[in-house]
Coordinates of C-alpha atoms in Angstrom, one line a residue:
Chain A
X9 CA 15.2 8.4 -31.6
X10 CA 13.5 11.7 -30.6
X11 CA 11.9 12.3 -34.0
X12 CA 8.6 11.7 -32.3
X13 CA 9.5 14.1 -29.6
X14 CA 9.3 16.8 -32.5
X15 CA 6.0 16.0 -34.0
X16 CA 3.3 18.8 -33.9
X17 CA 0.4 17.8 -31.9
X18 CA -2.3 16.4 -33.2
X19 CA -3.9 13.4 -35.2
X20 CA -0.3 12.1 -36.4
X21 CA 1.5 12.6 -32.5
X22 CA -1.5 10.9 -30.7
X23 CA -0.9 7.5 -33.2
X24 CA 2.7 7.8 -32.5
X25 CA 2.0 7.9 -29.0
X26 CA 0.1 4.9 -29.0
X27 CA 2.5 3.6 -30.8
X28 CA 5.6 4.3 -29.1
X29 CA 3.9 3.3 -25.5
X30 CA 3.1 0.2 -26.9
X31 CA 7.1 -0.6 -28.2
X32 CA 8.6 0.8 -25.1
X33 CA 6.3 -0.9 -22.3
X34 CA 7.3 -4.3 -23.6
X35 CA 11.0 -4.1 -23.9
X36 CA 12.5 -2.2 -20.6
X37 CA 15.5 -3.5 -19.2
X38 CA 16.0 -2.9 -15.4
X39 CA 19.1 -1.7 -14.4
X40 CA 20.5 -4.2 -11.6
X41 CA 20.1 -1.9 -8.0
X42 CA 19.8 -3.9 -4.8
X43 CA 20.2 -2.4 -1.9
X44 CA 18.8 -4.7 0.8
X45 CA 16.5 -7.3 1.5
X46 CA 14.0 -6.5 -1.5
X47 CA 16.9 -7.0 -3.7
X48 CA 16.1 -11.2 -2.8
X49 CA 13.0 -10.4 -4.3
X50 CA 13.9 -8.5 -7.3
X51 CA 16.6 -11.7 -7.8
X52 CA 13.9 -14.3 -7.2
X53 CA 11.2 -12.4 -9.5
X54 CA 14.1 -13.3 -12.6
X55 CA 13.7 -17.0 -11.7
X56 CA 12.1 -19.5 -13.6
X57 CA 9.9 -19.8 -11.1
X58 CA 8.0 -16.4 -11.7
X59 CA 10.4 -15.2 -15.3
X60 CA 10.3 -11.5 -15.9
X61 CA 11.4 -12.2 -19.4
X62 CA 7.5 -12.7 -19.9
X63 CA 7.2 -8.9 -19.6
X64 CA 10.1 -8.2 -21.9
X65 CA 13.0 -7.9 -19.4
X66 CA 15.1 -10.6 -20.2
X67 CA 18.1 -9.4 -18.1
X68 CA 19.0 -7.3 -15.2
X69 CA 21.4 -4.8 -17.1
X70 CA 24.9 -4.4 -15.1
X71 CA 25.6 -1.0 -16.5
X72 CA 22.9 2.0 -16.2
X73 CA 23.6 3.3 -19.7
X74 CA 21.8 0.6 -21.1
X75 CA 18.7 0.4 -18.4
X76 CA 15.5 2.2 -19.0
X77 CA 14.1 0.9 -15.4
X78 CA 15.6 1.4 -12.2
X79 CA 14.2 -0.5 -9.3
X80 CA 15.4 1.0 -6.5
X81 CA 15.3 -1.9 -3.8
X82 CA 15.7 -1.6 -0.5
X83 CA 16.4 1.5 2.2
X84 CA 18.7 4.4 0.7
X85 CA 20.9 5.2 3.6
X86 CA 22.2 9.0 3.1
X87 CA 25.9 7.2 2.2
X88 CA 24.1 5.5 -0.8
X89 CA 22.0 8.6 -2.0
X90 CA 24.2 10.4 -4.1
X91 CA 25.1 7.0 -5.7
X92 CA 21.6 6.4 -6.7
X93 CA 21.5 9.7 -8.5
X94 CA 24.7 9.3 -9.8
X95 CA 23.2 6.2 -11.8
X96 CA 19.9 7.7 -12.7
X97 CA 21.5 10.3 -14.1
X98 CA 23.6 7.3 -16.5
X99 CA 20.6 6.2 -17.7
X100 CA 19.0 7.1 -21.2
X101 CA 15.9 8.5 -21.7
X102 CA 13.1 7.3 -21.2
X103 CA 13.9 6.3 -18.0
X104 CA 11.5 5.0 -15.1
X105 CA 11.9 4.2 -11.6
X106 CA 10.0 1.6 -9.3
X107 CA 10.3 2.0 -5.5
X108 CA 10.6 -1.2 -4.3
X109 CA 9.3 -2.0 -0.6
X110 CA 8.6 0.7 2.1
X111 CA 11.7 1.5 3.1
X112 CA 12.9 3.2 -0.3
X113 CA 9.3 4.6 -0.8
X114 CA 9.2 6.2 2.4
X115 CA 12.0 5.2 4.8
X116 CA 9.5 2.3 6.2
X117 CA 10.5 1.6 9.6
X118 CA 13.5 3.2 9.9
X119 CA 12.7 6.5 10.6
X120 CA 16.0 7.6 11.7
X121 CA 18.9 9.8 10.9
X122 CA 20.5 7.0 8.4
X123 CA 17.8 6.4 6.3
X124 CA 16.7 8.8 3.3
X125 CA 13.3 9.0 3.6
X126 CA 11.7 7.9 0.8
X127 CA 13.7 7.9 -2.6
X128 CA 11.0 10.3 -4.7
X129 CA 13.3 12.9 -2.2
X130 CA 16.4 12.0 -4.8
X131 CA 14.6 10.7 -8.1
X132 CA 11.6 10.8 -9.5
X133 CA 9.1 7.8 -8.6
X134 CA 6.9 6.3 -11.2
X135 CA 5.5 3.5 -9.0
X136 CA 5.6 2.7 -5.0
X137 CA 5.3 -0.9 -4.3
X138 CA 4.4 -1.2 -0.4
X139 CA 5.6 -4.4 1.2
X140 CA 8.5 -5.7 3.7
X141 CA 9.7 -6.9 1.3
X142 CA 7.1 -7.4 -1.6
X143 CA 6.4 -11.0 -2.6
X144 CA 7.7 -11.6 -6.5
X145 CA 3.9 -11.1 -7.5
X146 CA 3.5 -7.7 -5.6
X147 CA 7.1 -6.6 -8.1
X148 CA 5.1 -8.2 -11.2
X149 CA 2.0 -6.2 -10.6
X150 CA 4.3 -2.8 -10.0
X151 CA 5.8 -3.7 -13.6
X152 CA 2.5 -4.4 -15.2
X153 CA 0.6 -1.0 -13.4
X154 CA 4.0 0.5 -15.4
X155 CA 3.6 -1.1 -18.3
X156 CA 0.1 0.9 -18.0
X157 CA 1.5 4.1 -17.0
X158 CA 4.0 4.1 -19.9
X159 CA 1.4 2.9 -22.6
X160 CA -0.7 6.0 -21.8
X161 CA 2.1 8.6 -21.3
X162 CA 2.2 11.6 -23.2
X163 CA 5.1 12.4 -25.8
X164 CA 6.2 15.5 -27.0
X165 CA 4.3 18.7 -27.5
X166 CA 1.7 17.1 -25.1
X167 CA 4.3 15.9 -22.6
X168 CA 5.0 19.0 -22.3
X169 CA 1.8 20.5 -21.0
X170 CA 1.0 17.5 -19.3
X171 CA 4.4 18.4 -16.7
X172 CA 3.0 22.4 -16.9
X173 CA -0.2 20.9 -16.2
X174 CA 1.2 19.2 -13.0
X175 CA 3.7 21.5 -11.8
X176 CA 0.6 24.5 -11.4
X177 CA -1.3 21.3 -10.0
X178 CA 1.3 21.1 -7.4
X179 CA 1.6 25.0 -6.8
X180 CA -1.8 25.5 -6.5
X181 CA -2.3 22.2 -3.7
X182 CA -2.8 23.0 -0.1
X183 CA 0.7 22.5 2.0
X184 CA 0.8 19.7 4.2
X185 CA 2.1 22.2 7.0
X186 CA -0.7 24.9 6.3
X187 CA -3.5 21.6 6.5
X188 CA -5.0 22.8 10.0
X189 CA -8.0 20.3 11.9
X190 CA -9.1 17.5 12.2
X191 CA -8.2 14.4 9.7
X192 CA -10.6 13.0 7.0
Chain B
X17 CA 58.1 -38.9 -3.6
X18 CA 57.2 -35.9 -5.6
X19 CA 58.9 -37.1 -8.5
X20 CA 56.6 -40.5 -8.7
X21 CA 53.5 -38.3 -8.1
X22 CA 54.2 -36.4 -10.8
X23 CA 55.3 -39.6 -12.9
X24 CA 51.9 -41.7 -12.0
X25 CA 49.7 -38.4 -13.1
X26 CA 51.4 -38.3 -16.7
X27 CA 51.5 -41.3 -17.6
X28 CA 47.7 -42.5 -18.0
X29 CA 47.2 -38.9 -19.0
X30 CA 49.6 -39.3 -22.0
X31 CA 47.5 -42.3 -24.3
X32 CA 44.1 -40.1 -23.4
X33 CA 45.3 -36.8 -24.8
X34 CA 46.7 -38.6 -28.2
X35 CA 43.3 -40.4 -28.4
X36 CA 41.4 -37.0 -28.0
X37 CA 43.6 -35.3 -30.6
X38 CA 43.7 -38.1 -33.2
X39 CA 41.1 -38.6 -36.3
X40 CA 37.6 -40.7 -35.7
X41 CA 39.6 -43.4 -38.4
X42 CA 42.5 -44.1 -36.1
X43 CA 39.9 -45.4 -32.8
X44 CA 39.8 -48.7 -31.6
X45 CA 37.1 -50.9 -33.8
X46 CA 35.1 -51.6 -30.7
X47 CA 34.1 -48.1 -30.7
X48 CA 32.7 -48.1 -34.4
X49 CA 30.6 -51.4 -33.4
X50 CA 28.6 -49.8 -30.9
X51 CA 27.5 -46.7 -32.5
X52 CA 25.1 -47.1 -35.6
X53 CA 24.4 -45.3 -38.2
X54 CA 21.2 -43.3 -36.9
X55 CA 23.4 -42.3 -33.7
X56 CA 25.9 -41.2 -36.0
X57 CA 23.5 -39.1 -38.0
X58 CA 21.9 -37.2 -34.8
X59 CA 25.5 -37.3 -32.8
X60 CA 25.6 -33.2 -33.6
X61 CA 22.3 -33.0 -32.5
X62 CA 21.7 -35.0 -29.5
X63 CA 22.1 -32.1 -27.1
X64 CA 18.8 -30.3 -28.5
X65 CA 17.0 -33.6 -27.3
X66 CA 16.7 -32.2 -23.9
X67 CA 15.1 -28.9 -25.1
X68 CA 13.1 -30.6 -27.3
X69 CA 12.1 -32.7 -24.5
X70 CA 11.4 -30.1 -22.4
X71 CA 8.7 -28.6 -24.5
X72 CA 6.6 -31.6 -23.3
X73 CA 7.4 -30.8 -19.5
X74 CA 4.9 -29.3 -17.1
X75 CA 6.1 -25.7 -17.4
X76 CA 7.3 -24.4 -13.7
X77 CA 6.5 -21.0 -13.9
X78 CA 3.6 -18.9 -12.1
X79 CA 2.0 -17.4 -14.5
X80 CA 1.3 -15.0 -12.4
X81 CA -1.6 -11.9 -13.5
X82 CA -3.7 -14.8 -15.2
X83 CA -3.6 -17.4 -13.2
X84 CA -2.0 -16.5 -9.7
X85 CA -1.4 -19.4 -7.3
X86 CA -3.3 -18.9 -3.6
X87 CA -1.0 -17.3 -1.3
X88 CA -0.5 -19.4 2.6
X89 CA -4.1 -18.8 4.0
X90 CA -2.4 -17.1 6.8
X91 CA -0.2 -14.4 4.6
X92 CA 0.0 -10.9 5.7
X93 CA -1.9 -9.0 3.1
X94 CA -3.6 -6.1 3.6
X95 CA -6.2 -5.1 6.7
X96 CA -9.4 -5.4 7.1
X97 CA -12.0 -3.8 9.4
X98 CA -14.5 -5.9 10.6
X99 CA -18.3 -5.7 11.6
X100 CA -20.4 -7.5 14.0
X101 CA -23.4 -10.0 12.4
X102 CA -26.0 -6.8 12.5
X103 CA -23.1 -4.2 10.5
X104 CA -22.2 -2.6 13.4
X105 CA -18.5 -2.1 13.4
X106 CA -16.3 -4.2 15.9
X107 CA -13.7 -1.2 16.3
X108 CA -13.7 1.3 19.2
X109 CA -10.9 3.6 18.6
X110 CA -8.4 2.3 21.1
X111 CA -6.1 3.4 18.8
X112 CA -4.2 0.4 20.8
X113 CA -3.0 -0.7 17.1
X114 CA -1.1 2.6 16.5
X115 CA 0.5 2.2 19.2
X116 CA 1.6 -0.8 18.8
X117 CA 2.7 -0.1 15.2
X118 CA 6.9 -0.1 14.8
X119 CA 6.7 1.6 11.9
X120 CA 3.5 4.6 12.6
X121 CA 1.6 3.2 9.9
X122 CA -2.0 3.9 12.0
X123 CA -3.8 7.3 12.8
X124 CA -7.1 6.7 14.6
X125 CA -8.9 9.3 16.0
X126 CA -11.7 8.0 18.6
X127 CA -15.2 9.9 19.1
X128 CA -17.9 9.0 21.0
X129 CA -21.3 6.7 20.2
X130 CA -24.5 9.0 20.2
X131 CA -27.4 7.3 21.3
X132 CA -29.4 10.7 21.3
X133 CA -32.1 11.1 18.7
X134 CA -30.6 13.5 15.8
X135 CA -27.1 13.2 17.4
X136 CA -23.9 11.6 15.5
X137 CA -25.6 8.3 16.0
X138 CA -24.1 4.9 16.6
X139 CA -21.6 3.0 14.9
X140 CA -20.1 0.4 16.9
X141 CA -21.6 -1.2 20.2
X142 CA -20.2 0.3 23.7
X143 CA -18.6 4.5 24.1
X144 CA -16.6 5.0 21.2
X145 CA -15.7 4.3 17.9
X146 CA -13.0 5.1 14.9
X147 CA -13.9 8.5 13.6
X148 CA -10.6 8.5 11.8
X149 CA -8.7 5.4 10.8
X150 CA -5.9 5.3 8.0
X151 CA -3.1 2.9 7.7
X152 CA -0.3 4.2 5.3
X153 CA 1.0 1.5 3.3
X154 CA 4.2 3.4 2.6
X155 CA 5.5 2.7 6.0
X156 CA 3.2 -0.8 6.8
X157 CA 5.7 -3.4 6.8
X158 CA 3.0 -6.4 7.4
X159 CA 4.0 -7.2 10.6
X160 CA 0.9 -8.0 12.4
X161 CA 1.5 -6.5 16.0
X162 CA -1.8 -4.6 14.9
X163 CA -3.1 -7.6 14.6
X164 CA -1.9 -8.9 18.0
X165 CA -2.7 -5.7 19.4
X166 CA -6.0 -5.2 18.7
X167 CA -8.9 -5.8 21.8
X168 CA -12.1 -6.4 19.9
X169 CA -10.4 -8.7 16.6
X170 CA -11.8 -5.8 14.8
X171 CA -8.6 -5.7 12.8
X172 CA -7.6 -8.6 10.8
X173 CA -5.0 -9.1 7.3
X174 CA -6.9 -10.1 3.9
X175 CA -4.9 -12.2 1.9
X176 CA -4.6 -9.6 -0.6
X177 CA -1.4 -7.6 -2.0
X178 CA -1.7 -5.9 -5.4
X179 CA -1.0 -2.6 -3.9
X180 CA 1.4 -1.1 -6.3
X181 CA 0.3 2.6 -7.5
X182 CA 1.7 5.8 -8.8
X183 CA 0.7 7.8 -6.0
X184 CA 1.9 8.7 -2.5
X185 CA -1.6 9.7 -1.3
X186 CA -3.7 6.8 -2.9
X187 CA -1.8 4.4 -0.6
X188 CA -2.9 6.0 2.8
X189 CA -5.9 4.0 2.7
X190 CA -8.9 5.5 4.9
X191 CA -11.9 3.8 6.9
X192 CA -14.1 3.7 4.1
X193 CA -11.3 1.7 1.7
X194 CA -10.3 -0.3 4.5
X195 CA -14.0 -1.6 5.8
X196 CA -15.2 -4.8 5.7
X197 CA -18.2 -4.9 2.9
X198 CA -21.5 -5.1 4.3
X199 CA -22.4 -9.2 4.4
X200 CA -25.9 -10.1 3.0
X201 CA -28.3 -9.3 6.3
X202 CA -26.0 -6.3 7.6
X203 CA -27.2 -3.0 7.8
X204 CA -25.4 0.4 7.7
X205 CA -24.3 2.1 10.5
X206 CA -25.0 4.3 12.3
X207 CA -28.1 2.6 14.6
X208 CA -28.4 2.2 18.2
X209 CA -27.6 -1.8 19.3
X210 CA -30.0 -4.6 19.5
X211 CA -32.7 -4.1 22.6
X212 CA -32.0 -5.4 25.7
X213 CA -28.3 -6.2 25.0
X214 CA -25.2 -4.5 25.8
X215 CA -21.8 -4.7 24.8
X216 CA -20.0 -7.8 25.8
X217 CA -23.2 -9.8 24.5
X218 CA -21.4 -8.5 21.1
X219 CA -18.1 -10.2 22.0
X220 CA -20.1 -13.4 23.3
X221 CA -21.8 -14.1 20.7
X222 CA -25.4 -13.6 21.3
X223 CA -26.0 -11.4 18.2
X224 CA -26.2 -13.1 14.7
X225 CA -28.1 -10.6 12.8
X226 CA -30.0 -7.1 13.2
X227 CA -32.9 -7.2 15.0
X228 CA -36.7 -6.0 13.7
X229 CA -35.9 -3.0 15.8
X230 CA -32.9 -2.5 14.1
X231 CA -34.0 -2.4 10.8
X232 CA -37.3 -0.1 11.2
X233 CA -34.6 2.6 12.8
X234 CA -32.6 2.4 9.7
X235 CA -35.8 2.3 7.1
X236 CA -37.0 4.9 9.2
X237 CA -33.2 6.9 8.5
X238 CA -32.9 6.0 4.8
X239 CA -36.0 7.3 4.2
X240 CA -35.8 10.5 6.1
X241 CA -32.6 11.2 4.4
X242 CA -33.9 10.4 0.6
X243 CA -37.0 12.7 1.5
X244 CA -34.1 15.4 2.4
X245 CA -32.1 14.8 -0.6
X246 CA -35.7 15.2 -2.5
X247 CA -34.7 11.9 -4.1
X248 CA -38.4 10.3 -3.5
X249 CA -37.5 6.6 -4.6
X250 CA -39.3 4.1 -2.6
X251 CA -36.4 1.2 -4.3
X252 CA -33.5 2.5 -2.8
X253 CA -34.6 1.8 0.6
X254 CA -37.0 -1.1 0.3
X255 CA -33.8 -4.0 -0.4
X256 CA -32.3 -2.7 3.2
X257 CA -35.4 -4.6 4.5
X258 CA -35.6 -7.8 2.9
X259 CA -32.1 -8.3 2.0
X260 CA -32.5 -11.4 -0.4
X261 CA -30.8 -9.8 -3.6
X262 CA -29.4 -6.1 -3.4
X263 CA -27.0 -4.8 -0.8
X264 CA -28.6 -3.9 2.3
X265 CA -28.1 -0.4 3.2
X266 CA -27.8 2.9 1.4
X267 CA -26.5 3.0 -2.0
X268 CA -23.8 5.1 -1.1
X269 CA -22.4 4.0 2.0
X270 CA -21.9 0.3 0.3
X271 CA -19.6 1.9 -2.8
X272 CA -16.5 1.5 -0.6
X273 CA -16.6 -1.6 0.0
X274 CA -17.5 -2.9 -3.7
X275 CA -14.0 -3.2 -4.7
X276 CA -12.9 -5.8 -2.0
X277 CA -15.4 -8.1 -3.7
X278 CA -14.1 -7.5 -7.3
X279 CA -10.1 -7.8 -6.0
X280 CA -11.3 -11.6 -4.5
X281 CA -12.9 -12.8 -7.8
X282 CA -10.4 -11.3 -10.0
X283 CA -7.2 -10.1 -8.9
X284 CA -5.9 -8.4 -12.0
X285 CA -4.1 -4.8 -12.3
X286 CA -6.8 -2.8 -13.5
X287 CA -8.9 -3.5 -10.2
X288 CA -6.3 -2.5 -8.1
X289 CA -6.2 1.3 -9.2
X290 CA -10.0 1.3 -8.4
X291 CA -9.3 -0.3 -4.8
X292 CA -6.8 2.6 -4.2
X293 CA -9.1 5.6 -5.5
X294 CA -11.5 6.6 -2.9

């Protein structure tokens, strides 16, 4: 709607937020993005057999304008990536994004010139699912540790400062190329 | 030829079509004899039998955060460190696994046993042992060649898999997440092995359990470290003697390995962010 992205912060915002988390985390619809082998997965997790309509996502939307979960599954070859931001950018707000299996988290085994490593270098990634490929379960608990990330995310006025919050988080951090010693 | 093809596949077609199309009144009679009046009452709704029918059915799905079904008892889940029967830990930093590792998941760093009195101490039996160990889950495909690789059986796969999280760096999982917990009996490292033993009586088997030695060194530790820390609390060491009900060992070197007990017993999401903070 994005009336509740207007509300002052407060008493009133922090109900709608509860609110709103509560609506959203039980009605997403993924948007239908296989890439490799995960994709299986993805297909078998809409089987009766382990029915992702129990967590509200009765069907794997064809187009991206009406998808609010993109499951990115399998390695992004650099051929593919523009693609895969060319449909994330189709997609509504409030859009999320599951990296499915290790190859589109961080390029897995294929550390080679082909291979974008990691997605979270094209889109921003809400949850990484390790796994070669993940079993069905191992996709089911990446939904439900969304469903828990969307229930407590902030909207509006406090959305904002929650991002300002993390982007002088992230300036402030340590480099991984200035970390000098040994590990751990 | 063609022609009486063609003729053979109209004609019986013609009488069914007229049949199809014509009124329920204009059937044959030995049609209206079968069917009773009940069938013809529930003819428009005899398909929703099967659904009805299917409410009574064992239902096939897995219904899967409340009541998962076991995985294969040999599944690829995630690793495991182990420790010999006294605590000791069974790796010694070969780093043979990262080698062997197709997809550099595995940084171990070796460093050396310290026998010496107020040195580094001792935490597995023989020279060295894994300072350093982290396996990134972000590029661990499950293989096993770790597995396969590894000298000593010190690394093993848990049957476990909930490893979904938000966060790159949570999923590099370090020595203390990826330890075996300490069993009842086991003490924490580091102390020197059992007397008169050396290393391959480890790998043969000859030690089930610390030794009397053993346990006076670490009594003897844990208390010299509470007396530094000015904590004077004659409970936290006493259970790493007897052994029967708390954990064995200091408080704090046992926290790591607490949430591999609560991710066997209850496998649910909210555990799993706990198994992944350090």
């Amino acid at each position: 709607m994005g009336l509740e992205e207007k509300l002052p912060a407060g008493f009133l915002l922090s109900t709608v937020e509860g609110l709103a988390g509560y609506m959203r985390k039980a009605s997403i619809w993924p948007a239908t993005f296989g890439l490799a082998c995960c994709a299986i997965e993805m297909m078998a997790v809409g089987t009766p057999d382990y029915d992702i309509a129990r967590f509200g996502m009765e069907r794997f939307s064809a187009t991206p304008r009406q998808a609010d979960l993109m499951i990115v599954a399998g390695r992004v070859s650099q051929k593919m990536a523009p693609v895969v931001r060319q449909v994330y950018d189709q997609m509504p707000n409030p859009k999320w994004v599951i990296s499915m299996g290790v190859c589109a988290s961080s390029g897995g085994m294929f550390n080679n010139y082909a291979i974008v490593q990691g997605v979270d270098h094209i889109i921003p990634v809400d949850i990484y699912l390790p796994g070669c490929p993940p079993r069905p379960q191992m996709l089911l608990n990446a939904i439900i540790e969304l469903h828990h990330q969307i229930e407590t995310s902030p909207l509006g006025v406090n959305r904002e400062e929650a991002a300002r919050a993390a982007e002088t988080a992230a300036l402030s951090a340590t480099p991984t190329h200035q970390m000098k010693g040994l590990l751990a | 030829m063609a022609d009486d093809t063609v003729g053979k596949d109209v004609t019986p077609a013609g009488p069914k079509g007229s049949e199809v199309g014509a009124p329920r009144a204009q059937r044959s009679g030995s049609d209206d004899r079968e069917k009773g009046f009940l069938s013809e009452l529930f003819a428009p709704v005899a398909g929703f039998g099967v659904s009805f029918g299917t409410m009574f059915r064992k239902v096939a799905t897995e219904e899967y955060p409340e009541k998962p079904r076991p995985t294969a008892p040999r599944f690829h889940g995630r690793h495991q460190l182990n420790r010999h029967p006294d605590g000791l830990e069974k790796c010694v930093g070969c780093e043979l696994c990262a080698w062997a590792c197709p997809a550099d998941a595995i940084l171990v760093e070796g460093a050396d046993n310290d026998d010496t009195p107020g040195g580094a101490g001792r935490f597995s039996p023989g020279e060295r042992y894994g300072r350093v160990y982290q396996i990134n889950y972000l590029r661990c495909i499950f293989c096993g060649l770790c597995i396969e690789a590894c000298p000593t059986r010190a690394l093993t796969m848990t049957n476990f898999y909930e490893l979904a999280d938000n966060d790159r760096g949570k999923l590099i999982f370090t020595k203390d997440q990826l330890l075996a917990p300490l069993q009842t009996g086991m003490l924490t490292p580091p102390f020197p092995m059992a007397d008169g033993l050396e290393e391959r009586d480890y790998y043969q088997g000859k030690v089930s359990g610390p030794t009397d030695a053993q346990k006076a060194y670490v009594h003897d530790r844990d208390a010299a470290a509470s007396d530094g820390d000015g904590l004077d609390d004659d409970g936290s060491t006493a259970p790493s003697i007897t052994g029967a009900a708390g954990r064995p060992g200091n408080a704090a070197a046992a926290v790591p390995g607490a949430h591999d007990l609560v991710h066997s017993s209850n496998p649910s999401a909210p555990q799993t962010r706990e198994g992944a903070n350090p």
